[in-house]
GROMACS .gro file of C-alpha atoms in nm:
model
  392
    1UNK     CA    1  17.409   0.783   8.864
    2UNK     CA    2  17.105   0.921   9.095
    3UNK     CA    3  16.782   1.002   8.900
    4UNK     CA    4  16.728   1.352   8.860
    5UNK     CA    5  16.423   1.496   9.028
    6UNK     CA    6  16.134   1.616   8.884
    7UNK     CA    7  15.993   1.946   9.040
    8UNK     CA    8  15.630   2.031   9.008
    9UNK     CA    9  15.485   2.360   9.053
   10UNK     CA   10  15.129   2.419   9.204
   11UNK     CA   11  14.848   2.505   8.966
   12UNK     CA   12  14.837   2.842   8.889
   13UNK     CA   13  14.559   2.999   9.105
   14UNK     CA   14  14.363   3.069   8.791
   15UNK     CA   15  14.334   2.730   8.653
   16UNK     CA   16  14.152   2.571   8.942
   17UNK     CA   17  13.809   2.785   8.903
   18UNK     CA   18  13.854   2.676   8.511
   19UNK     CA   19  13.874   2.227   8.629
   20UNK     CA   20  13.561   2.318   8.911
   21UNK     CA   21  13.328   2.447   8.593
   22UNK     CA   22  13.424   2.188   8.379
   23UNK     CA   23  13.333   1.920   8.668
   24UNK     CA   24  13.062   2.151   8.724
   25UNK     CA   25  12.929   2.080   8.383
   26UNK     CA   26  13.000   1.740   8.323
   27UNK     CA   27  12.771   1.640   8.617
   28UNK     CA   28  12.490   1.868   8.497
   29UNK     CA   29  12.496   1.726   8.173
   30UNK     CA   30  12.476   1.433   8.306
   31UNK     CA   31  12.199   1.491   8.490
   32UNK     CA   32  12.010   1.619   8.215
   33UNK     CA   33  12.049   1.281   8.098
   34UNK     CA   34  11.967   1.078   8.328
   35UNK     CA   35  11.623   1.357   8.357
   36UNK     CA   36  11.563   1.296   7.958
   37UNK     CA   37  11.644   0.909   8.006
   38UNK     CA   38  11.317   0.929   8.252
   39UNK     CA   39  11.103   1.110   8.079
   40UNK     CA   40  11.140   0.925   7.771
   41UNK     CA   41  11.123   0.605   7.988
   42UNK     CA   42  10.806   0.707   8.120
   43UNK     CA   43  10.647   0.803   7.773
   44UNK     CA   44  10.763   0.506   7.588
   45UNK     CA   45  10.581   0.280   7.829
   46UNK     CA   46  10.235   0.479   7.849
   47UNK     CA   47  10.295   0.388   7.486
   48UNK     CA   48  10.230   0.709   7.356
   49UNK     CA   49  10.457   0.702   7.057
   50UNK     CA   50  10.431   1.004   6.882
   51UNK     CA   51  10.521   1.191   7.210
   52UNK     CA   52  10.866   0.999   7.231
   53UNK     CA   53  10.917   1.102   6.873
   54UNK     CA   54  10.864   1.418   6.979
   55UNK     CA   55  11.068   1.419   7.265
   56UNK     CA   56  11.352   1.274   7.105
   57UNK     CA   57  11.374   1.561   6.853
   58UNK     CA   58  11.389   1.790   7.122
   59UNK     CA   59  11.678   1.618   7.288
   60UNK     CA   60  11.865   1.588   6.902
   61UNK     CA   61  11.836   1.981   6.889
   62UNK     CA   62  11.946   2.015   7.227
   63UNK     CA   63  12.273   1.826   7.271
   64UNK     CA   64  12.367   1.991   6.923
   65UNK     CA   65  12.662   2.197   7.068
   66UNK     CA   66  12.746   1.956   7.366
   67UNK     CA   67  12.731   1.589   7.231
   68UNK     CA   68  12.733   1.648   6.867
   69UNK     CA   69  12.774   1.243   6.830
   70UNK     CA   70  12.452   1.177   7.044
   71UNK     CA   71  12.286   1.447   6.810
   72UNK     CA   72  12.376   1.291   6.526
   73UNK     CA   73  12.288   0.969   6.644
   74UNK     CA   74  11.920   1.101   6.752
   75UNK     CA   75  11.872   1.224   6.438
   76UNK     CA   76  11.946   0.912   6.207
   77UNK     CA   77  11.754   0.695   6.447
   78UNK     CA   78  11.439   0.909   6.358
   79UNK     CA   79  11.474   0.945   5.995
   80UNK     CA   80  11.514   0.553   6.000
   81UNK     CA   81  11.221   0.513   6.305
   82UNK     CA   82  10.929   0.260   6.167
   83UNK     CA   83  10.578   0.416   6.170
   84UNK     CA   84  10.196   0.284   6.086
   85UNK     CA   85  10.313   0.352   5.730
   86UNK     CA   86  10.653   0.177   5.663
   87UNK     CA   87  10.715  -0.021   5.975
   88UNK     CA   88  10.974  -0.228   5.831
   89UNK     CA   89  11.131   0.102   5.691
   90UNK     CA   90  11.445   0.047   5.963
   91UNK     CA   91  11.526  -0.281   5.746
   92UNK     CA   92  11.532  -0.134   5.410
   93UNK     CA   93  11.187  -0.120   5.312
   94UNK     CA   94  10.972   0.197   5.209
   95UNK     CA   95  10.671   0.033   5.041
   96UNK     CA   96  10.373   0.121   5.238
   97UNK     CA   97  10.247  -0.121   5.438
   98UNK     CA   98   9.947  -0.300   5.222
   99UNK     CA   99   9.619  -0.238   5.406
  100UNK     CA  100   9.228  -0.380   5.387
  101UNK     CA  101   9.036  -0.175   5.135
  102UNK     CA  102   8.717  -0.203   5.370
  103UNK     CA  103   8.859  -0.174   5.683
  104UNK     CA  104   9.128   0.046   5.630
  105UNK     CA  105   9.331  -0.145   5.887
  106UNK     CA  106   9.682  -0.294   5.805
  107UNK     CA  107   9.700  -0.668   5.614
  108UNK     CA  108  10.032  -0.704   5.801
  109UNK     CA  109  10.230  -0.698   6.092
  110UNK     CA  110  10.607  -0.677   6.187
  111UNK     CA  111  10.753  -0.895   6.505
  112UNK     CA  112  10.941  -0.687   6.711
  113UNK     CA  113  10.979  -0.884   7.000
  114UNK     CA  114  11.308  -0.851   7.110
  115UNK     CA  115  11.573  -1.117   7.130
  116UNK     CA  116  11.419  -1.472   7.015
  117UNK     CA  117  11.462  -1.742   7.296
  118UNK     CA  118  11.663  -2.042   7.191
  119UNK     CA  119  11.358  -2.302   7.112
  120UNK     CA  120  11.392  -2.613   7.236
  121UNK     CA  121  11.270  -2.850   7.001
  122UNK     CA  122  11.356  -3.236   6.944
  123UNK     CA  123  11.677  -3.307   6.733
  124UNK     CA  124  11.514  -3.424   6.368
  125UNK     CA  125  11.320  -3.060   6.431
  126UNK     CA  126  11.573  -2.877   6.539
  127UNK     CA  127  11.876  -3.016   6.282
  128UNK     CA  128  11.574  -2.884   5.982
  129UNK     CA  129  11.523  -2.526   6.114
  130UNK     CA  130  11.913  -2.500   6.143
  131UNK     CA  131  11.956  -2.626   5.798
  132UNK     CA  132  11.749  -2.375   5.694
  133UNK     CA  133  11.959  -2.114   5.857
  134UNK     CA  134  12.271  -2.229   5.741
  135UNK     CA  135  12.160  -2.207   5.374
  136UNK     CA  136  12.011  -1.876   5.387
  137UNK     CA  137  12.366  -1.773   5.575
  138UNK     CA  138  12.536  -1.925   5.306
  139UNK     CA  139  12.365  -1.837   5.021
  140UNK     CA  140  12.690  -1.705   4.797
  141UNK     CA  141  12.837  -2.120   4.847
  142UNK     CA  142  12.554  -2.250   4.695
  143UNK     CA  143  12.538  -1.993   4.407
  144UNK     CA  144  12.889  -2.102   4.342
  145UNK     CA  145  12.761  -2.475   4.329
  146UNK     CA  146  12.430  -2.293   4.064
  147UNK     CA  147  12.179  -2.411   4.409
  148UNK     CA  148  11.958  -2.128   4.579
  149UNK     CA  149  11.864  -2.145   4.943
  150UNK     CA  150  11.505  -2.290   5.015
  151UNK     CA  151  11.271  -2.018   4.969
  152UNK     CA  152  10.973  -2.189   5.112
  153UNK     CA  153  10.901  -2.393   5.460
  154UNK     CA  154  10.584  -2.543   5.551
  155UNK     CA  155  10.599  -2.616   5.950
  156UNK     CA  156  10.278  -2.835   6.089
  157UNK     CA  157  10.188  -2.956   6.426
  158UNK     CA  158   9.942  -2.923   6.680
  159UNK     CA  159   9.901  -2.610   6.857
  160UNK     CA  160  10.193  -2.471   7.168
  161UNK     CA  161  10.520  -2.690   6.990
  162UNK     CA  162  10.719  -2.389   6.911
  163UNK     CA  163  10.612  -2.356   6.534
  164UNK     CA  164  10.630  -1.942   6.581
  165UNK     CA  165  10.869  -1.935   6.790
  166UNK     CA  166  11.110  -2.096   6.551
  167UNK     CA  167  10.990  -1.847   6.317
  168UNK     CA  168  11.120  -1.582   6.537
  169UNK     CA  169  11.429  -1.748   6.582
  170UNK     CA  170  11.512  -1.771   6.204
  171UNK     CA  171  11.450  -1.406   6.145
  172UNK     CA  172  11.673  -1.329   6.465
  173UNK     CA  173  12.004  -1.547   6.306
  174UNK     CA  174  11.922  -1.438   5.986
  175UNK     CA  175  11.884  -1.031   6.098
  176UNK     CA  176  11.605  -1.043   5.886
  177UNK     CA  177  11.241  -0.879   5.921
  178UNK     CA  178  10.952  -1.127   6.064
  179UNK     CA  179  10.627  -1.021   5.903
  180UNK     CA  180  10.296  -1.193   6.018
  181UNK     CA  181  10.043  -1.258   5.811
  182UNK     CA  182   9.647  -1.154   6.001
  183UNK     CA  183   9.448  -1.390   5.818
  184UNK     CA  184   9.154  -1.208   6.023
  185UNK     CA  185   9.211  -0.877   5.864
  186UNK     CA  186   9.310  -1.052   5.506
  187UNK     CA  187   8.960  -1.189   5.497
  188UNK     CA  188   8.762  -0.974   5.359
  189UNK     CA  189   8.402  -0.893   5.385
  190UNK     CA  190   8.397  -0.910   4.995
  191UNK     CA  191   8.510  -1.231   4.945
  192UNK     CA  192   8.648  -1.125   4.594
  193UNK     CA  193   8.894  -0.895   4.749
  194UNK     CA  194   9.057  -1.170   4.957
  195UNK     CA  195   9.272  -1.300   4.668
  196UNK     CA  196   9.363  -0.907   4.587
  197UNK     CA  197   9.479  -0.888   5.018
  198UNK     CA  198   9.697  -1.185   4.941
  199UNK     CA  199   9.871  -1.023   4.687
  200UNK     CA  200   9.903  -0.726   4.827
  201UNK     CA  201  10.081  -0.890   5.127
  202UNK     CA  202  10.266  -1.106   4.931
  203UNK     CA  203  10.383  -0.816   4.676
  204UNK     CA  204  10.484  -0.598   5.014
  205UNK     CA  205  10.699  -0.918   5.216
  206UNK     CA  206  10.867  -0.978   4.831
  207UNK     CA  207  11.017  -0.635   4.801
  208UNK     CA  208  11.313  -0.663   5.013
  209UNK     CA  209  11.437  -0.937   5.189
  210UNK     CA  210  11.284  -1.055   5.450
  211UNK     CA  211  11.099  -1.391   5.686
  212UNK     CA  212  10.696  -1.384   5.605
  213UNK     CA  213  10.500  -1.589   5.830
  214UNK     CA  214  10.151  -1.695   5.692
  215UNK     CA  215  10.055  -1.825   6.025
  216UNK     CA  216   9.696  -2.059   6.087
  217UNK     CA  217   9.764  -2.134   5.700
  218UNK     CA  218   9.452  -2.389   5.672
  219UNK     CA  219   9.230  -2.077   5.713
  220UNK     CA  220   9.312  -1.999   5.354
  221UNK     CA  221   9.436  -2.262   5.166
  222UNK     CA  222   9.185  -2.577   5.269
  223UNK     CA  223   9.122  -2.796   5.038
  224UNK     CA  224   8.982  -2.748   4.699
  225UNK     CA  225   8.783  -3.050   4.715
  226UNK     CA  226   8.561  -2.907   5.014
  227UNK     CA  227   8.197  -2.914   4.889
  228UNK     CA  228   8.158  -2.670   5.187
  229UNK     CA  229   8.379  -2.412   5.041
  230UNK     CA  230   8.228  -2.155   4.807
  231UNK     CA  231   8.410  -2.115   4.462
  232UNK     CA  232   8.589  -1.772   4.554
  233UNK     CA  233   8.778  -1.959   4.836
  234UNK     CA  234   8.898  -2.235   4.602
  235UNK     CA  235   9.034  -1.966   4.401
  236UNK     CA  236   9.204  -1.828   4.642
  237UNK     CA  237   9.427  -2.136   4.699
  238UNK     CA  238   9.504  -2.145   4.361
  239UNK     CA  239   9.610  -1.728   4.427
  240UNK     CA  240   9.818  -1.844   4.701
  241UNK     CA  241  10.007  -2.177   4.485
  242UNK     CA  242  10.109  -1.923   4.261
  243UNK     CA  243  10.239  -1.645   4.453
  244UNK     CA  244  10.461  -1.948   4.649
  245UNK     CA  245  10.549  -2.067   4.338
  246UNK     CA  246  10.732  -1.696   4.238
  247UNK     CA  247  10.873  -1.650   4.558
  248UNK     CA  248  11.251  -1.531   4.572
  249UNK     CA  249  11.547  -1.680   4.680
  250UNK     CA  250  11.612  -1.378   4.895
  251UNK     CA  251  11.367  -1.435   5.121
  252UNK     CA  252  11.192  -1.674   5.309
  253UNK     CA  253  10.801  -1.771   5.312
  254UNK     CA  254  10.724  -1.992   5.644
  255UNK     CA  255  10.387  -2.126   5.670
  256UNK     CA  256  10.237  -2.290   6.009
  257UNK     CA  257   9.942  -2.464   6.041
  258UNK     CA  258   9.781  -2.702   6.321
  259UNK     CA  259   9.574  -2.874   6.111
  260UNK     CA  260   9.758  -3.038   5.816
  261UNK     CA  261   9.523  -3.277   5.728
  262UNK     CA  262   9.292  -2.959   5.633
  263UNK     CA  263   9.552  -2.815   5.343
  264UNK     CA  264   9.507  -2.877   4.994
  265UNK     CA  265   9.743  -3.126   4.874
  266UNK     CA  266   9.867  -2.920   4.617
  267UNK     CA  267   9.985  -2.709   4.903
  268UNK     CA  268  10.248  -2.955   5.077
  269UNK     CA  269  10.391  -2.966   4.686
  270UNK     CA  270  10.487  -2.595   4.657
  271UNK     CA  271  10.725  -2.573   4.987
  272UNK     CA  272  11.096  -2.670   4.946
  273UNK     CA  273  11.104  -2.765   5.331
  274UNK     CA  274  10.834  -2.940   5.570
  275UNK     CA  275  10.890  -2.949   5.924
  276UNK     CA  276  10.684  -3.193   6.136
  277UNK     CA  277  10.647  -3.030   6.519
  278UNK     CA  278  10.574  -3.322   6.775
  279UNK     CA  279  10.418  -3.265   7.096
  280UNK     CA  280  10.752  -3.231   7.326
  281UNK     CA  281  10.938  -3.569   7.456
  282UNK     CA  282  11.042  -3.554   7.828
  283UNK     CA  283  11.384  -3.433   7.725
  284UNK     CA  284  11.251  -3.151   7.571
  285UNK     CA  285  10.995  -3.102   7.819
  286UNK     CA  286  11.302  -3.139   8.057
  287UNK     CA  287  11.463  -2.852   7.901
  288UNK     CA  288  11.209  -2.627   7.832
  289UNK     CA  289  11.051  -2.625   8.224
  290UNK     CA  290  11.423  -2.511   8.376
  291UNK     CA  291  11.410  -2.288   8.095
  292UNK     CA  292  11.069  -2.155   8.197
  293UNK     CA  293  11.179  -2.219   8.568
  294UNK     CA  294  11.507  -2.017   8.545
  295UNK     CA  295  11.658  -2.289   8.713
  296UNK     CA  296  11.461  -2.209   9.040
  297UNK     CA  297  11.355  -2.546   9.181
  298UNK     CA  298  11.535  -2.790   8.979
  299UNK     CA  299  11.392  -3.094   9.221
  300UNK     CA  300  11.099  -3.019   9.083
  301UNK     CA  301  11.163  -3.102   8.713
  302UNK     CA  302  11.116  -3.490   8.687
  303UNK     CA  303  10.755  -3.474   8.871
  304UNK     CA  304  10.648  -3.200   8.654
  305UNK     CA  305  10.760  -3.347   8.346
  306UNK     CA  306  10.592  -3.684   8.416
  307UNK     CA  307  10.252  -3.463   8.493
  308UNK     CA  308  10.309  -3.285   8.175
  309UNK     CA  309  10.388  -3.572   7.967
  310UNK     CA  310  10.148  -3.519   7.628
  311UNK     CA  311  10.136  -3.203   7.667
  312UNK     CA  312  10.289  -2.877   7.465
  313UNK     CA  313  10.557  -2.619   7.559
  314UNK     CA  314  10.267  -2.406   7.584
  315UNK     CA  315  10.098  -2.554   7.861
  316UNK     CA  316  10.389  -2.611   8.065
  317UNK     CA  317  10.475  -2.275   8.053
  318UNK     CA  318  10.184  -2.167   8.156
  319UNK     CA  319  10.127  -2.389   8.469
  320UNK     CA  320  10.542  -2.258   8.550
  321UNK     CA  321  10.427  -1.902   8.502
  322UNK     CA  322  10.109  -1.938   8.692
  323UNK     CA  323  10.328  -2.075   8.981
  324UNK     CA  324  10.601  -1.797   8.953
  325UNK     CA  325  10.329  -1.522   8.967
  326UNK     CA  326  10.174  -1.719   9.304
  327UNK     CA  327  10.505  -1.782   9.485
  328UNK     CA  328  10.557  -1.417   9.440
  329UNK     CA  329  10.262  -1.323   9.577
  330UNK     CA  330  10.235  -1.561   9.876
  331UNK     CA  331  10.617  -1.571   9.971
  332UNK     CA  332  10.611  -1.940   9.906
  333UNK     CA  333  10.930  -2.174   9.818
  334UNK     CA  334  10.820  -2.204   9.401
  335UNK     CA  335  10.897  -2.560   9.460
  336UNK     CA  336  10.600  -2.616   9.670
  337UNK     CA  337  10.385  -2.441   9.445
  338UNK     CA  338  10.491  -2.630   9.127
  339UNK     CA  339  10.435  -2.942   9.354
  340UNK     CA  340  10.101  -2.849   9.470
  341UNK     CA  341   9.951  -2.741   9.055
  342UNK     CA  342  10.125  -3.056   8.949
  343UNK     CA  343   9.921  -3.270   9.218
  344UNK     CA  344   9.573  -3.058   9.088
  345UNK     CA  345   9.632  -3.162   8.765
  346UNK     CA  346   9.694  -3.533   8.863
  347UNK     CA  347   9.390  -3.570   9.056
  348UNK     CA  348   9.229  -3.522   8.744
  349UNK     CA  349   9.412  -3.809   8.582
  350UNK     CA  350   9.282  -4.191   8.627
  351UNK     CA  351   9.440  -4.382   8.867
  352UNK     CA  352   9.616  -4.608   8.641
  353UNK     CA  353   9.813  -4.315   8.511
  354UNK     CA  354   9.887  -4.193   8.867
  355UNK     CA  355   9.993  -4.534   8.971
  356UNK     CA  356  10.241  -4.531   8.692
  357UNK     CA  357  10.336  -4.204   8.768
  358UNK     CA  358  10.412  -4.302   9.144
  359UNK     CA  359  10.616  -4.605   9.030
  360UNK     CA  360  10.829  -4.406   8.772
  361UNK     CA  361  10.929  -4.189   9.064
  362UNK     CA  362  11.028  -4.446   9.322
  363UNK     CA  363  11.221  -4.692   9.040
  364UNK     CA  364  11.437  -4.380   8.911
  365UNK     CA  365  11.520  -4.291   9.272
  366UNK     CA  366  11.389  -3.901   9.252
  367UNK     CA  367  11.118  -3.972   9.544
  368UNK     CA  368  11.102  -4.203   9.820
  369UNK     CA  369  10.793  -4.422   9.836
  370UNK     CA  370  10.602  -4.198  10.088
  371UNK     CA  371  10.656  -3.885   9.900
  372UNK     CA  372  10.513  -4.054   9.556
  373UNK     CA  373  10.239  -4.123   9.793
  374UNK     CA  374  10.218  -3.804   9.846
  375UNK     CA  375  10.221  -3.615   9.537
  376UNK     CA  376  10.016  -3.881   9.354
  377UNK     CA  377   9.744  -3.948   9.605
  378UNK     CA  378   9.837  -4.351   9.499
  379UNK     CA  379   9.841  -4.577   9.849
  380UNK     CA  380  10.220  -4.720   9.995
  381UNK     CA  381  10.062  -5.012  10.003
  382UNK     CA  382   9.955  -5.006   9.622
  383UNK     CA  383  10.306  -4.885   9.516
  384UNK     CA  384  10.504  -5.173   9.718
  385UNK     CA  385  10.269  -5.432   9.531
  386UNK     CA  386  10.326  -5.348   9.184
  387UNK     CA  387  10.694  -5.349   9.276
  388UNK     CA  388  10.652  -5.684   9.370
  389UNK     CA  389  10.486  -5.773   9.062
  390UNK     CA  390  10.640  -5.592   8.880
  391UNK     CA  391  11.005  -5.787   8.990
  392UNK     CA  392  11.140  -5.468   9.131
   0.00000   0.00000   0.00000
């Protein structure tokens, strides 16, 4: 049995005016748009914010009748939008910020960085900060068990190791809040209103739950012992001990400090958790530099990570930026540029070190003898006879 056709009748002539203004109108709206997308693009990054809160009212009250879900949208994101006042508002907290009583100027800030990068940090490091993730994630398991999560970390090391960044990271898997600490501000003129700036900021970070990062924590809590400390800054450690000692479950204090040996020992007592940060090893240096590189000039990475060896993520991403930035500029391959800042900084190196440098190239098979040469500024010649003393 044959199909039966289907017959289809033209449009009737008065329906095809009705499709061209509703195409008509869909490309003007979006238009407008892409024009308010623009604008607000351009205001937002002269940074004058109260001119993009401005400008997104106007565009709430003006797709009212065409996108009522955009309006809608507009209009919750500015009755939740953080100001000077409540910047953690979006997160659930209204307290007002806590601010200086001299200066006026706020005892606390809020990260809002964006995405934390992935830190790369050695494996005893890293397996601590991800325990302390996976207890604050699950929190309700070891309530059933009567434990809490640990409310406290202490993380020490010297300066550039990623002791902030993990910071950031934790509040990022968490979806909590990161508030910083500013010592600078919390130290008052009046010394006797330090202790009161402590509480203050310790009072705001405890009302809802969120990460609070006393960073640079020797500036405040040095030893009691100091006979170069006046009494009002002894005090204050013992302000601090106890405000760690009340702190809830629901949150989490982090501390970070460069100078351990500085702290009060009273101090190291009081946190559930401390976290060592060594200077990087070459695997993590390994890591980190294609991370800074973005995988650009991988033949590059075992000669800058024997240059860099001692040294902290910090300074090796700042040589790889400063070479980014100057191959950009110049046109140059960044391989040759990372090659020619790792060769400044080994001239200023002894010779012993360079030698060594040289040899570990050559004996893991990333450079031939003459490049070594090269890059290290150590003679063929020199190289071949510690080979040959060396047995190899």
């Amino acid at each position: 049995m044959e199909p039966k056709m289907v017959r289809t009748s033209p449009l009737p002539a008065r329906i095809t005016p009705m499709i061209d203004g509703v195409i008509d109108s869909t490309v003007a709206a979006n238009a407008t748009y892409e024009q308010d997308l623009v604008h607000l693009a351009r205001v937002a990054m002269a940074g004058r914010s109260q001119d993009v809160q401005t400008l997104v009212q106007r565009m709430s009250r003006r797709y009212q009748r065409t996108n009522e879900t955009l309006a809608s949208a507009l209009r919750d994101l500015l009755r939740s939008a953080p100001s000077l006042d409540a910047p953690m508002r979006g997160f659930g907290n209204a307290a007002q910020v806590p601010l200086d009583g001299d200066s006026r100027l706020p005892l606390i800030r809020s990260d809002h960085l964006g995405p934390a990068v992935v830190p790369v940090l050695a494996p005893e490091v890293a397996a601590q900060v991800e325990q302390l993730r996976d207890e604050h994630r699950g929190a309700e398991r070891l309530a059933l068990s009567g434990l809490t999560p640990s409310r406290t970390g202490l993380f020490t090391g010297p300066p550039g190791v990623g002791k902030t960044l993990a910071a950031r990271w934790l509040a990022e898997e968490l979806s909590l809040p990161l508030l910083v600490l500013d010592l600078s501000s919390v130290m008052s003129s009046y010394l006797g209103r330090t202790g009161s700036n402590i509480r203050k900021v310790l009072d705001y970070a405890k009302s809802s739950p969120s990460i609070l990062l006393l960073d640079e924590l020797d500036t405040v809590a040095k030893r009691r012992d100091d006979s170069a400390e006046v009494g009002e800054l002894k005090r204050l450690v013992t302000v601090l001990l106890q405000e760690i000692d009340d702190w809830p479950s629901t949150s989490l204090l982090l501390a970070a400090t460069n100078h351990g040996e500085l702290l009060d020992p009273a101090v190291w007592r009081r946190f559930d958790l401390v976290v060592d940060f060594p200077l990087p090893g070459p695997v993590e240096l390994e890591k980190a530099i294609s991370q800074y590189c973005g995988n650009e000039a991988p033949e590059a990475l075992s000669f800058l990570v024997r240059v860099l060896s001692g040294s902290s993520f910090a300074d090796a991403e700042r040589l790889v930026m400063s070479a980014r930035r100057r191959a950009a500029l110049s046109g140059e391959r960044l391989f040759d540029v990372l090659l020619g800042l790792g060769q400044d900084r080994l001239r200023l190196m002894d010779s012993a070190t360079r030698l060594q440098i040289a040899l570990d190239l050559v004996q893991d098979g990333d450079l031939s003898q003459r490049r070594a040469s090269e890059l290290t500024g150590v003679s063929r010649d020199t190289i071949r006879r510690r080979q040959r003393e060396d047995g190899l």
